[in-house]
Coordinates of C-alpha atoms and ligand atoms in Angstrom, one line a residue:
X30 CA 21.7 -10.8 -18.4
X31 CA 21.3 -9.3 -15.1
X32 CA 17.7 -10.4 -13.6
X33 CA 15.8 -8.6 -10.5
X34 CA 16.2 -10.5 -7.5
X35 CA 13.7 -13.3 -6.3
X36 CA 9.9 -11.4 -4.7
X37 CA 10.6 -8.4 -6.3
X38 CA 8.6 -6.8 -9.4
X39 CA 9.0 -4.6 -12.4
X40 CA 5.5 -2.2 -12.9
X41 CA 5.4 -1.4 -16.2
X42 CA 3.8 1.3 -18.0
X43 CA 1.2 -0.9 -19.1
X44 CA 0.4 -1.3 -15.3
X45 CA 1.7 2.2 -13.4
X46 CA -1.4 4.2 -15.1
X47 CA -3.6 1.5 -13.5
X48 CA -1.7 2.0 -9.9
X49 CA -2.0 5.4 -10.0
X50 CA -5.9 5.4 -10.7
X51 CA -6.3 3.2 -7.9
X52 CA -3.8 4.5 -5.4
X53 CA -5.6 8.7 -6.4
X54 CA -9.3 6.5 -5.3
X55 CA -7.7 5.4 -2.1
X56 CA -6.0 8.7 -1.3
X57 CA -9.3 10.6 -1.9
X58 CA -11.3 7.9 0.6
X59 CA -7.9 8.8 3.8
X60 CA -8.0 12.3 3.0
X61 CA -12.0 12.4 3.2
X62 CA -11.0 11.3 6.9
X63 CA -8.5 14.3 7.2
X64 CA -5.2 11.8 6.7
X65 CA -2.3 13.9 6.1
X66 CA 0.5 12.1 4.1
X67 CA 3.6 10.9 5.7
X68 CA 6.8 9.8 4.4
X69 CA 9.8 8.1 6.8
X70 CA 12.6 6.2 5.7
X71 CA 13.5 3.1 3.5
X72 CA 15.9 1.9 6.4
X73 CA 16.1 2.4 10.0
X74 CA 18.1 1.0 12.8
X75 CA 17.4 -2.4 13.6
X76 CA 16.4 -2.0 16.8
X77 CA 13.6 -0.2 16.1
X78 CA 11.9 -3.2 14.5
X79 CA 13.1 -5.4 17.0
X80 CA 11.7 -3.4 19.8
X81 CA 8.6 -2.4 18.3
X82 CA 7.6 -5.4 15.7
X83 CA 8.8 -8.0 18.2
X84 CA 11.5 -10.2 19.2
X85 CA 9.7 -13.2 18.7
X86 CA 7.8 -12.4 15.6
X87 CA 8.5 -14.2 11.9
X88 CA 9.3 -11.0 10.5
X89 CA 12.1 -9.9 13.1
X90 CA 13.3 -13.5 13.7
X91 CA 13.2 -14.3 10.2
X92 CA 12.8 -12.3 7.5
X93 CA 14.3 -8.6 7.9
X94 CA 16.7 -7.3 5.2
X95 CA 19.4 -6.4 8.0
X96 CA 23.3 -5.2 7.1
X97 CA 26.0 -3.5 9.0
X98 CA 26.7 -0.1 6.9
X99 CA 30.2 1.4 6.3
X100 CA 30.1 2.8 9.9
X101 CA 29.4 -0.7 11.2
X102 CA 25.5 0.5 12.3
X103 CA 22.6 -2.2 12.2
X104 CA 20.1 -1.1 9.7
X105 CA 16.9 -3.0 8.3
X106 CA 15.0 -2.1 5.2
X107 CA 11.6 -1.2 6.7
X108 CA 9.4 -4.3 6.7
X109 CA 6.8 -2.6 7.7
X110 CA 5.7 1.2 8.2
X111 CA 4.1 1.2 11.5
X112 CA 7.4 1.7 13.5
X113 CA 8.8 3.4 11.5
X114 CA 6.1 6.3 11.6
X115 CA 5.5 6.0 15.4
X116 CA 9.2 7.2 15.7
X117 CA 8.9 10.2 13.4
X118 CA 5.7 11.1 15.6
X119 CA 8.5 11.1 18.3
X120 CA 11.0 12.5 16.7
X121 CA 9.3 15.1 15.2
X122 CA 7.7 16.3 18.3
X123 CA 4.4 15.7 16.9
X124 CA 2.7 15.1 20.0
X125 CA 2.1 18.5 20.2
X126 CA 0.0 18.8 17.4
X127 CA -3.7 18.9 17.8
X128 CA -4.8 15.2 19.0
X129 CA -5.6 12.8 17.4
X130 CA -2.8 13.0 14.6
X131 CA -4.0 11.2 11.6
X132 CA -1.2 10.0 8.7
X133 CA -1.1 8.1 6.2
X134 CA 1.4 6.5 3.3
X135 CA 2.5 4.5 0.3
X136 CA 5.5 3.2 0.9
X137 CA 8.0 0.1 -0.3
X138 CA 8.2 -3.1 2.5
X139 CA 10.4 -5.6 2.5
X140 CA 10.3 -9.2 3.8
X141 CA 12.6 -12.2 3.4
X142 CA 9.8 -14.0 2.5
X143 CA 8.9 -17.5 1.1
X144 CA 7.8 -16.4 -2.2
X145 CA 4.0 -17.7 -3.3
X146 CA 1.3 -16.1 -4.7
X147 CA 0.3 -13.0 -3.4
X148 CA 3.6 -12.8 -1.4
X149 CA 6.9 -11.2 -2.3
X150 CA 10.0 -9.6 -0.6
X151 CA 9.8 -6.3 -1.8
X152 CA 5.7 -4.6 -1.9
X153 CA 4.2 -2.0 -1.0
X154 CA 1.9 -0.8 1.5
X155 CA -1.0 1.6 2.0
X156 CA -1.3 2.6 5.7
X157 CA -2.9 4.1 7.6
X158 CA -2.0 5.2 11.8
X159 CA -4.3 7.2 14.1
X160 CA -2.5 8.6 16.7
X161 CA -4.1 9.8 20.2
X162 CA -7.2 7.8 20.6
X163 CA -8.3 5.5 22.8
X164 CA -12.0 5.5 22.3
X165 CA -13.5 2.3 20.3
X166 CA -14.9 4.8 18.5
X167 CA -11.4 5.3 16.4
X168 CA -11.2 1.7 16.0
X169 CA -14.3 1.7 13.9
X170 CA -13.5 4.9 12.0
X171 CA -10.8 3.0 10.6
X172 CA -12.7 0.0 9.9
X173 CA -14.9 2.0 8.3
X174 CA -12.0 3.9 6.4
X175 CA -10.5 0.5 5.3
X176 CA -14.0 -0.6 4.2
X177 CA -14.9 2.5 1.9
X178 CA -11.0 1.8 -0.2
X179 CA -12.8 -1.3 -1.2
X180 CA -16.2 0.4 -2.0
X181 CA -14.2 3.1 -3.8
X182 CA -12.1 0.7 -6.0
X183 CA -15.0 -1.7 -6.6
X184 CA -14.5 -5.0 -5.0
X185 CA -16.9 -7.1 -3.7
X186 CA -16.2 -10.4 -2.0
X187 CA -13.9 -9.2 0.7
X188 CA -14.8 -10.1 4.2
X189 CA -13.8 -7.9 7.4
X190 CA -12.8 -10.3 10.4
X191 CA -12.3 -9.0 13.7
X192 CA -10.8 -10.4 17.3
X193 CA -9.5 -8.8 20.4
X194 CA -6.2 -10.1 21.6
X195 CA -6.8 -7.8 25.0
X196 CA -4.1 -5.7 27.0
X197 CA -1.2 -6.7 28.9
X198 CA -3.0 -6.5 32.0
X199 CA -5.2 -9.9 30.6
X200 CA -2.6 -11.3 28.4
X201 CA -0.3 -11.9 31.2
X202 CA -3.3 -14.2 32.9
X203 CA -4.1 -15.8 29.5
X204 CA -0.4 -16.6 28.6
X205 CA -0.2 -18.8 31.6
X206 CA -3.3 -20.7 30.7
X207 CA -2.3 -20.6 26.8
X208 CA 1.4 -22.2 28.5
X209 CA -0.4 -25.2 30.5
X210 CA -2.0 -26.0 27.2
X211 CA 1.1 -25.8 25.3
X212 CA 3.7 -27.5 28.0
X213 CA 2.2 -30.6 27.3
X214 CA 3.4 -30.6 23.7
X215 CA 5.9 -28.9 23.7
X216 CA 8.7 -31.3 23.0
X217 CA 6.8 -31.6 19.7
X218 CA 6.9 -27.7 18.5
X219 CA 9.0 -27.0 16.7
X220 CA 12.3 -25.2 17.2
X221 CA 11.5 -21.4 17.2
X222 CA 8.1 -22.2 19.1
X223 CA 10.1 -23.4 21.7
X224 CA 12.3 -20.5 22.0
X225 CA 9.0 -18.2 22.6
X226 CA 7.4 -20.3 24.9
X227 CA 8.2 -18.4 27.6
X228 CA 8.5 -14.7 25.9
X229 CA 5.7 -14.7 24.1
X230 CA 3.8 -18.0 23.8
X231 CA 1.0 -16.3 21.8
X232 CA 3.0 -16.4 19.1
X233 CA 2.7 -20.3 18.6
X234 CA -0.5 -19.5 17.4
X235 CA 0.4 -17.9 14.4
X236 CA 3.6 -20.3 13.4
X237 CA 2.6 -21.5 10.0
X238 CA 5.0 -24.6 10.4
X239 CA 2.3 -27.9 9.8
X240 CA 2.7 -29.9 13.2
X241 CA 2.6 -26.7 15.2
X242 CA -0.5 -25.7 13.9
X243 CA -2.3 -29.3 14.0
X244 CA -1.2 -29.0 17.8
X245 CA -2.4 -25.5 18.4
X246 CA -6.1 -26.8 17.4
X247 CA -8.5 -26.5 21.0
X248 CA -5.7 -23.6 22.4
X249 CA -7.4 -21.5 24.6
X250 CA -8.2 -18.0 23.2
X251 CA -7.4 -14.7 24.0
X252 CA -11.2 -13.7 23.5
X253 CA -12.4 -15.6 26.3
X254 CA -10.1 -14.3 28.7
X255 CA -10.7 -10.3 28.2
X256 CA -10.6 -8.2 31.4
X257 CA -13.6 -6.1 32.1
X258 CA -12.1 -2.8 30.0
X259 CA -11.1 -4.7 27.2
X260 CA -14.7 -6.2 26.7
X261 CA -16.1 -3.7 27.1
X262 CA -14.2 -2.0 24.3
X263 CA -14.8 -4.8 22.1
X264 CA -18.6 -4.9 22.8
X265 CA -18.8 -1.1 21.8
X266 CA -16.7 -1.6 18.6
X267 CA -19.0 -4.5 17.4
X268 CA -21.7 -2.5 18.1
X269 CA -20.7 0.7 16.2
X270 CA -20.2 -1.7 13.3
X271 CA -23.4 -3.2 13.4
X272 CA -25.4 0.4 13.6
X273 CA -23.1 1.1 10.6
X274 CA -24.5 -1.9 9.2
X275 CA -21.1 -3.5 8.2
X276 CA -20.9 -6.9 8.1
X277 CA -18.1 -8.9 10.1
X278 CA -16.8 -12.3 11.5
X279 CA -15.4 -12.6 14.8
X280 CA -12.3 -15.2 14.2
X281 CA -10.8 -15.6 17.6
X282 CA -8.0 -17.1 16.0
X283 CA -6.5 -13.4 14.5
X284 CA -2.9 -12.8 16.4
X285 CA -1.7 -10.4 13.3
X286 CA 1.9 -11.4 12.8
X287 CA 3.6 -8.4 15.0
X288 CA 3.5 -8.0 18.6
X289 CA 3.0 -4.0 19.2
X290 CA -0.9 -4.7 19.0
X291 CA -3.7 -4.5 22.2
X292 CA -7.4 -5.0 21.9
X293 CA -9.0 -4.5 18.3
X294 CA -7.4 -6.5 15.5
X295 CA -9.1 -7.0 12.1
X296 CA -8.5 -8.1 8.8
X297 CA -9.9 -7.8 5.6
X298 CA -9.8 -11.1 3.6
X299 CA -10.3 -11.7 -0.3
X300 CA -13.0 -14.3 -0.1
X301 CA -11.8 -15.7 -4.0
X302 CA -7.6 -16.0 -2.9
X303 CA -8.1 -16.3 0.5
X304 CA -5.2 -14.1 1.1
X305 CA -5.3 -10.8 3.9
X306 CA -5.2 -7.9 1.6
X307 CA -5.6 -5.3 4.5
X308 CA -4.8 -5.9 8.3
X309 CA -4.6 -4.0 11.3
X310 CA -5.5 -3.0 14.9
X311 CA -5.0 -0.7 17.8
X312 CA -1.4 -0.3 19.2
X313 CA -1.2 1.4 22.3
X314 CA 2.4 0.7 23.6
X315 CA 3.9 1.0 21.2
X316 CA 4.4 5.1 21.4
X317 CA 5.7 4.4 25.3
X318 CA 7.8 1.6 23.8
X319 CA 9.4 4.0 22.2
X320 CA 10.1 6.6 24.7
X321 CA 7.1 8.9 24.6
X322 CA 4.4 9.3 26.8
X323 CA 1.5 6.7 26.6
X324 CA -0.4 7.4 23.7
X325 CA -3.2 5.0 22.5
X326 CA -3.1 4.3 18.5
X327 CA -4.9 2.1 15.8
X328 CA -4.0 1.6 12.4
X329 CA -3.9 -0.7 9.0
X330 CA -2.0 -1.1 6.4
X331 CA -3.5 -2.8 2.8
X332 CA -0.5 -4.8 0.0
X333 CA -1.0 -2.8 -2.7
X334 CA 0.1 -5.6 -4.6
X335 CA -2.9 -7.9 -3.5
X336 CA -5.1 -5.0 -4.1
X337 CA -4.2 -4.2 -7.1
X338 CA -4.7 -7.9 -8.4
X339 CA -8.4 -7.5 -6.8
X340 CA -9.0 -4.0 -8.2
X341 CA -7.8 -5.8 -11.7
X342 CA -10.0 -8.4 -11.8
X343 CA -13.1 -6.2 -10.7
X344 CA -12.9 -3.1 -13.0
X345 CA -13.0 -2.8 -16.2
X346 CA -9.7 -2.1 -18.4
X347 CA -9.1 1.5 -18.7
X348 CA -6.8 2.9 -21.4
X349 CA -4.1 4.9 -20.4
X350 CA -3.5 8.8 -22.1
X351 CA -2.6 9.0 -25.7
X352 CA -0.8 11.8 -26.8
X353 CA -3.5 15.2 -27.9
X354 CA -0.7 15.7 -30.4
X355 CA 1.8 14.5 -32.9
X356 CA 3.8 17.5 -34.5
X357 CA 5.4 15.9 -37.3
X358 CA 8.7 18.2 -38.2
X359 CA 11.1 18.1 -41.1
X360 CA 14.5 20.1 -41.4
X361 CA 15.8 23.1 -39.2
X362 CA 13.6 25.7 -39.7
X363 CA 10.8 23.8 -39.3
X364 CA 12.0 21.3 -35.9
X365 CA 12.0 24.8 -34.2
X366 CA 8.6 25.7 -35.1
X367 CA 7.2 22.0 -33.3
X368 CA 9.5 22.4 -30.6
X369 CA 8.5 26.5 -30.1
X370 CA 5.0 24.9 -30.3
X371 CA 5.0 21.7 -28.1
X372 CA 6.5 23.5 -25.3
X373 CA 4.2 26.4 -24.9
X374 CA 1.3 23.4 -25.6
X375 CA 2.9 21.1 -22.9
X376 CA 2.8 24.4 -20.3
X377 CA -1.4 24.2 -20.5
X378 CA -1.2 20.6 -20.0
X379 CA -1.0 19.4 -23.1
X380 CA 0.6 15.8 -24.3
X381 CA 2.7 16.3 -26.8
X382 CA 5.3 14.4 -28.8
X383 CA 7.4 15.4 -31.5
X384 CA 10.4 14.1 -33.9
X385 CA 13.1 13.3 -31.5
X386 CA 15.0 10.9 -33.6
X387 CA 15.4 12.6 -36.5
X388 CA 13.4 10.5 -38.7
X389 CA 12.2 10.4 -41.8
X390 CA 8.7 11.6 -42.8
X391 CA 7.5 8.1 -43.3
X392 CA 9.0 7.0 -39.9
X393 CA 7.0 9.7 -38.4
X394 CA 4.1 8.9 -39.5
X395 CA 4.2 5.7 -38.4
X396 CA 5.5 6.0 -35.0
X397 CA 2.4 9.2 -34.0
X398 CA 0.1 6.0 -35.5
X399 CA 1.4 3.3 -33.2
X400 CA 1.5 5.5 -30.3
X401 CA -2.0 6.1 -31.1
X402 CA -1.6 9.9 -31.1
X403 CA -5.4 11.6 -31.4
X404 CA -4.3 14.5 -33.4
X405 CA -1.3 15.0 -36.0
X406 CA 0.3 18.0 -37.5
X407 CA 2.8 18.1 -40.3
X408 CA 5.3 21.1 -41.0
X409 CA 7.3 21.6 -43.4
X410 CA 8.7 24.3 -45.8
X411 CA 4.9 24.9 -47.4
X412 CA 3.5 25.1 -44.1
X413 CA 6.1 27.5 -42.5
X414 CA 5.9 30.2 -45.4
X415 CA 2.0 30.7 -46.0
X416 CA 1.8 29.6 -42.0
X417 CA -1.3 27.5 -42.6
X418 CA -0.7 23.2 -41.8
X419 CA -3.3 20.6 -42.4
X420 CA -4.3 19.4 -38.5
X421 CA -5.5 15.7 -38.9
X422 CA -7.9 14.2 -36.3
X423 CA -6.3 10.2 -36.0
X424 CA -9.4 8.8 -35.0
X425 CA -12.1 9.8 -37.8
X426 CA -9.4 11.1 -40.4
X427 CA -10.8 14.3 -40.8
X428 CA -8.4 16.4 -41.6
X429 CA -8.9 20.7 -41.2
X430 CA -6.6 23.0 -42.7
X431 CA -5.7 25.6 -40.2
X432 CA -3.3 28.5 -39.5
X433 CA -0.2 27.5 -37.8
X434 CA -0.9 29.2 -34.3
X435 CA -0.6 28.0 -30.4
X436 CA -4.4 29.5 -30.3
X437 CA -5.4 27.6 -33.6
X438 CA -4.2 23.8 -32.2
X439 CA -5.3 24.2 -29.3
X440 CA -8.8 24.8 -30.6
X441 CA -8.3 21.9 -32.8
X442 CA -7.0 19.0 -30.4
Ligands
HAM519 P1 0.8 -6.8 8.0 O1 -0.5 -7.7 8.3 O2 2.1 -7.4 8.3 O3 0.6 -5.5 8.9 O4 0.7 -6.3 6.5 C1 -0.4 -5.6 6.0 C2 -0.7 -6.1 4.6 O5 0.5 -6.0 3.8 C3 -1.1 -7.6 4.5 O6 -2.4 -7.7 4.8 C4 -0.8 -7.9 3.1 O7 -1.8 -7.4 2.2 C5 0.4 -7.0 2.8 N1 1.7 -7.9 2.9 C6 2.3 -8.3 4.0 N2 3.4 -9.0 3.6 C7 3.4 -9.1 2.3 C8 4.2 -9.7 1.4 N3 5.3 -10.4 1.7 N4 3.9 -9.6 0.0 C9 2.9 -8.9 -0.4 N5 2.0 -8.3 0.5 C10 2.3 -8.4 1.8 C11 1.5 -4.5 9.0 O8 2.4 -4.4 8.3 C12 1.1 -3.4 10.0 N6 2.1 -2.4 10.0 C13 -0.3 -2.8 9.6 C14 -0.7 -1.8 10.6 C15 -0.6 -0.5 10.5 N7 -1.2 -2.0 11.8 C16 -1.4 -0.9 12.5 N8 -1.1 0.1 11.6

């Protein structure tokens, strides 16, 4: 037998429901904010990700999903949505539209990951990008906004961590301090360390390899090195948080795994796995990067996946829809009469199943019980000539004899 490939999942029925409860609480919380949905593509052209994710990061260095197609194009299976959404801004001439632009989405991601625990090659994603501010004051409305998803799903014990990693104006003075600390080690980094010492030495902070990080311990940090503006923006975002009286950590060591971001960077972290389920932070090259006209933007995206596990384990079991209705059918005459009836009871929303199978009364019977339909409905030749059927409620057993009308049902399920 044929198997899914390794880091990807299957969401059964028995799971979907429970997505789509949480995933309607968290699209209530970003359209409360006045998030408009946005959808891009599953691929792109490479370049893209390596231009706007980063030539030195682990995701463009190691673990895109990249193929020539038939026309001999480099494509990449998104990775991650934040490019891909900053070009349909672009594209779609969206700078025109009344600033900020605000979008959201749900999409499929997909890593060449080592897969553990809470991470897999293929996931999904709940972001969100604010496009056209560069006040402090949209940093903290989408703290806030990542905050009330987890007050709206119900979990507790996550905590919000926040660090500045500055603009390029400081970052070009702190990488050559963050390179006199590193030179001296540097034989002992490992391979793809060395290769962004000089690009981008920041990213040796966040290599996950052993020795690297034992060596990174005492690196200087960006925080300390913050020109005047981008203090000042950090000050006024902790202090927004605080009068909104939501707790954080500052954790100096946050880098975030992708290069486009400036200033604010945060993540929300499940105190119990001590995964990241939601990370993000303010972005404002990246639009320029791209070709447009400097635009400041801040974002996050949340793994569905790891939320889903949190949202789990924090909410009680909910059932998912039984059928209102079992119309249980035998021979021609009557098969007509259930279908005639589902469909106009389907139209006002109804669940409804019927004999599809053409089984026997008995089978019937037991397939509207083990489905757990609430209501059930027999016809046969009896009930089509004097137009009267016994409706029978699956829960109490009460059963009601009734006329065989659309009206009639529906008062009775
Ligand atoms: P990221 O930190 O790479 O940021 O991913 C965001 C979240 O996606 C992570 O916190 C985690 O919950 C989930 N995630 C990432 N990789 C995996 C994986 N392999 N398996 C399961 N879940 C995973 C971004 O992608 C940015 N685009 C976020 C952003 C939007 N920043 C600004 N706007």
């Amino acid at each position: 037998m044929i198997q899914k490939p390794k880091g990807t999942k299957d969401l059964l029925p028995n799971e979907s429901y429970k997505w789509q409860e949480a995933e309607n609480k968290v699209k209530k919380v970003l359209e409360s904010y006045n998030f408009k949905e946005i959808r891009v593509p599953v691929f792109e052209h490479t370049e893209l990700f390596q231009r706007g994710v980063g030539e030195t990061t682990d995701v463009v260095q190691k673990e895109m999903y990249t193929f020539n197609d038939k026309g001999g194009r480099s494509i990449t299976l998104r990775p991650e949505g934040t490019a891909g959404v900053v070009r349909a801004y672009l594209e779609n001439g969206m700078g025109s539209m009344p600033s900020p632009v605000k979008l959201w989405y749900n999409m499929g991601m997909y890593r060449y990951e080592n897969v553990q625990k809470g991470r897999l090659r293929e996931f999904h994603q709940i972001g969100a990008e604010l496009i056209g501010s560069k006040s402090y004051l949209a940093d903290v409305d989408i703290i806030l906004m990542a905050n009330n998803i987890f007050e709206a799903l119900n979990i507790p014990n996550i905590k919000l961590t926040i660090n500045s990693i500055g603009c390029p104006k400081c970052r070009s003075e702190y990488q050559k301090i963050l390179r006199e600390f590193i030179g001296k080690n540097l034989e002992e980094y490992c391979d793809i360390c060395k290769t962004r010492f000089e690009k981008n030495p920041m990213r040796i902070l966040d290599c996950k390899e052993k020795r690297c990080k034992e060596l990174n311990v005492g690196a200087p940090m960006m925080i300390d090195y913050l020109c005047e503006e981008c203090r000042e923006h950090f000050e006024n975002v902790k202090s927004m948080l605080e009068a909104s009286n939501l707790k954080y950590e500052i954790d100096p060591s946050i880098v975030r795994g992708l290069d486009y971001y400036t200033k604010t960077v945060f993540e929300f972290i499940d105190e119990k796995s001590g995964l990241t389920v939601l990370g993000g932070g303010r972005y404002d090259g990246l639009v320029e990067e791209f070709g447009g006209q400097s635009t400041p933007a801040v974002g996050f995206a949340t793994g569905v996946e790891r939320l889903m596990e949190m949202y789990n384990e924090n909410n009680t079991q909910t059932e998912d829809k039984k059928p209102d209705l079992y119309i249980l059918s035998l021979g021609e005459k009557e098969n007509q009469k259930a279908l005639e009836l589902s469909l106009k009871l389907r139209k006002d929303g109804y669940i409804i199943e019927k004999d599809i199978c053409e089984k026997s009364f008995k089978a019937q019977m037991k397939y509207a019980d083990k489905i757990g339909a609430n209501n059930l409905i027999v016809i046969g030749e009896n009930e089509l000539n004097f137009n009267s059927a016994k409706i029978k409620n699956m829960q109490t057993g009460e059963e009601k004899e009734i006329s065989l009308s659309y009206e009639e049902i529906k008062k009775n399920i």
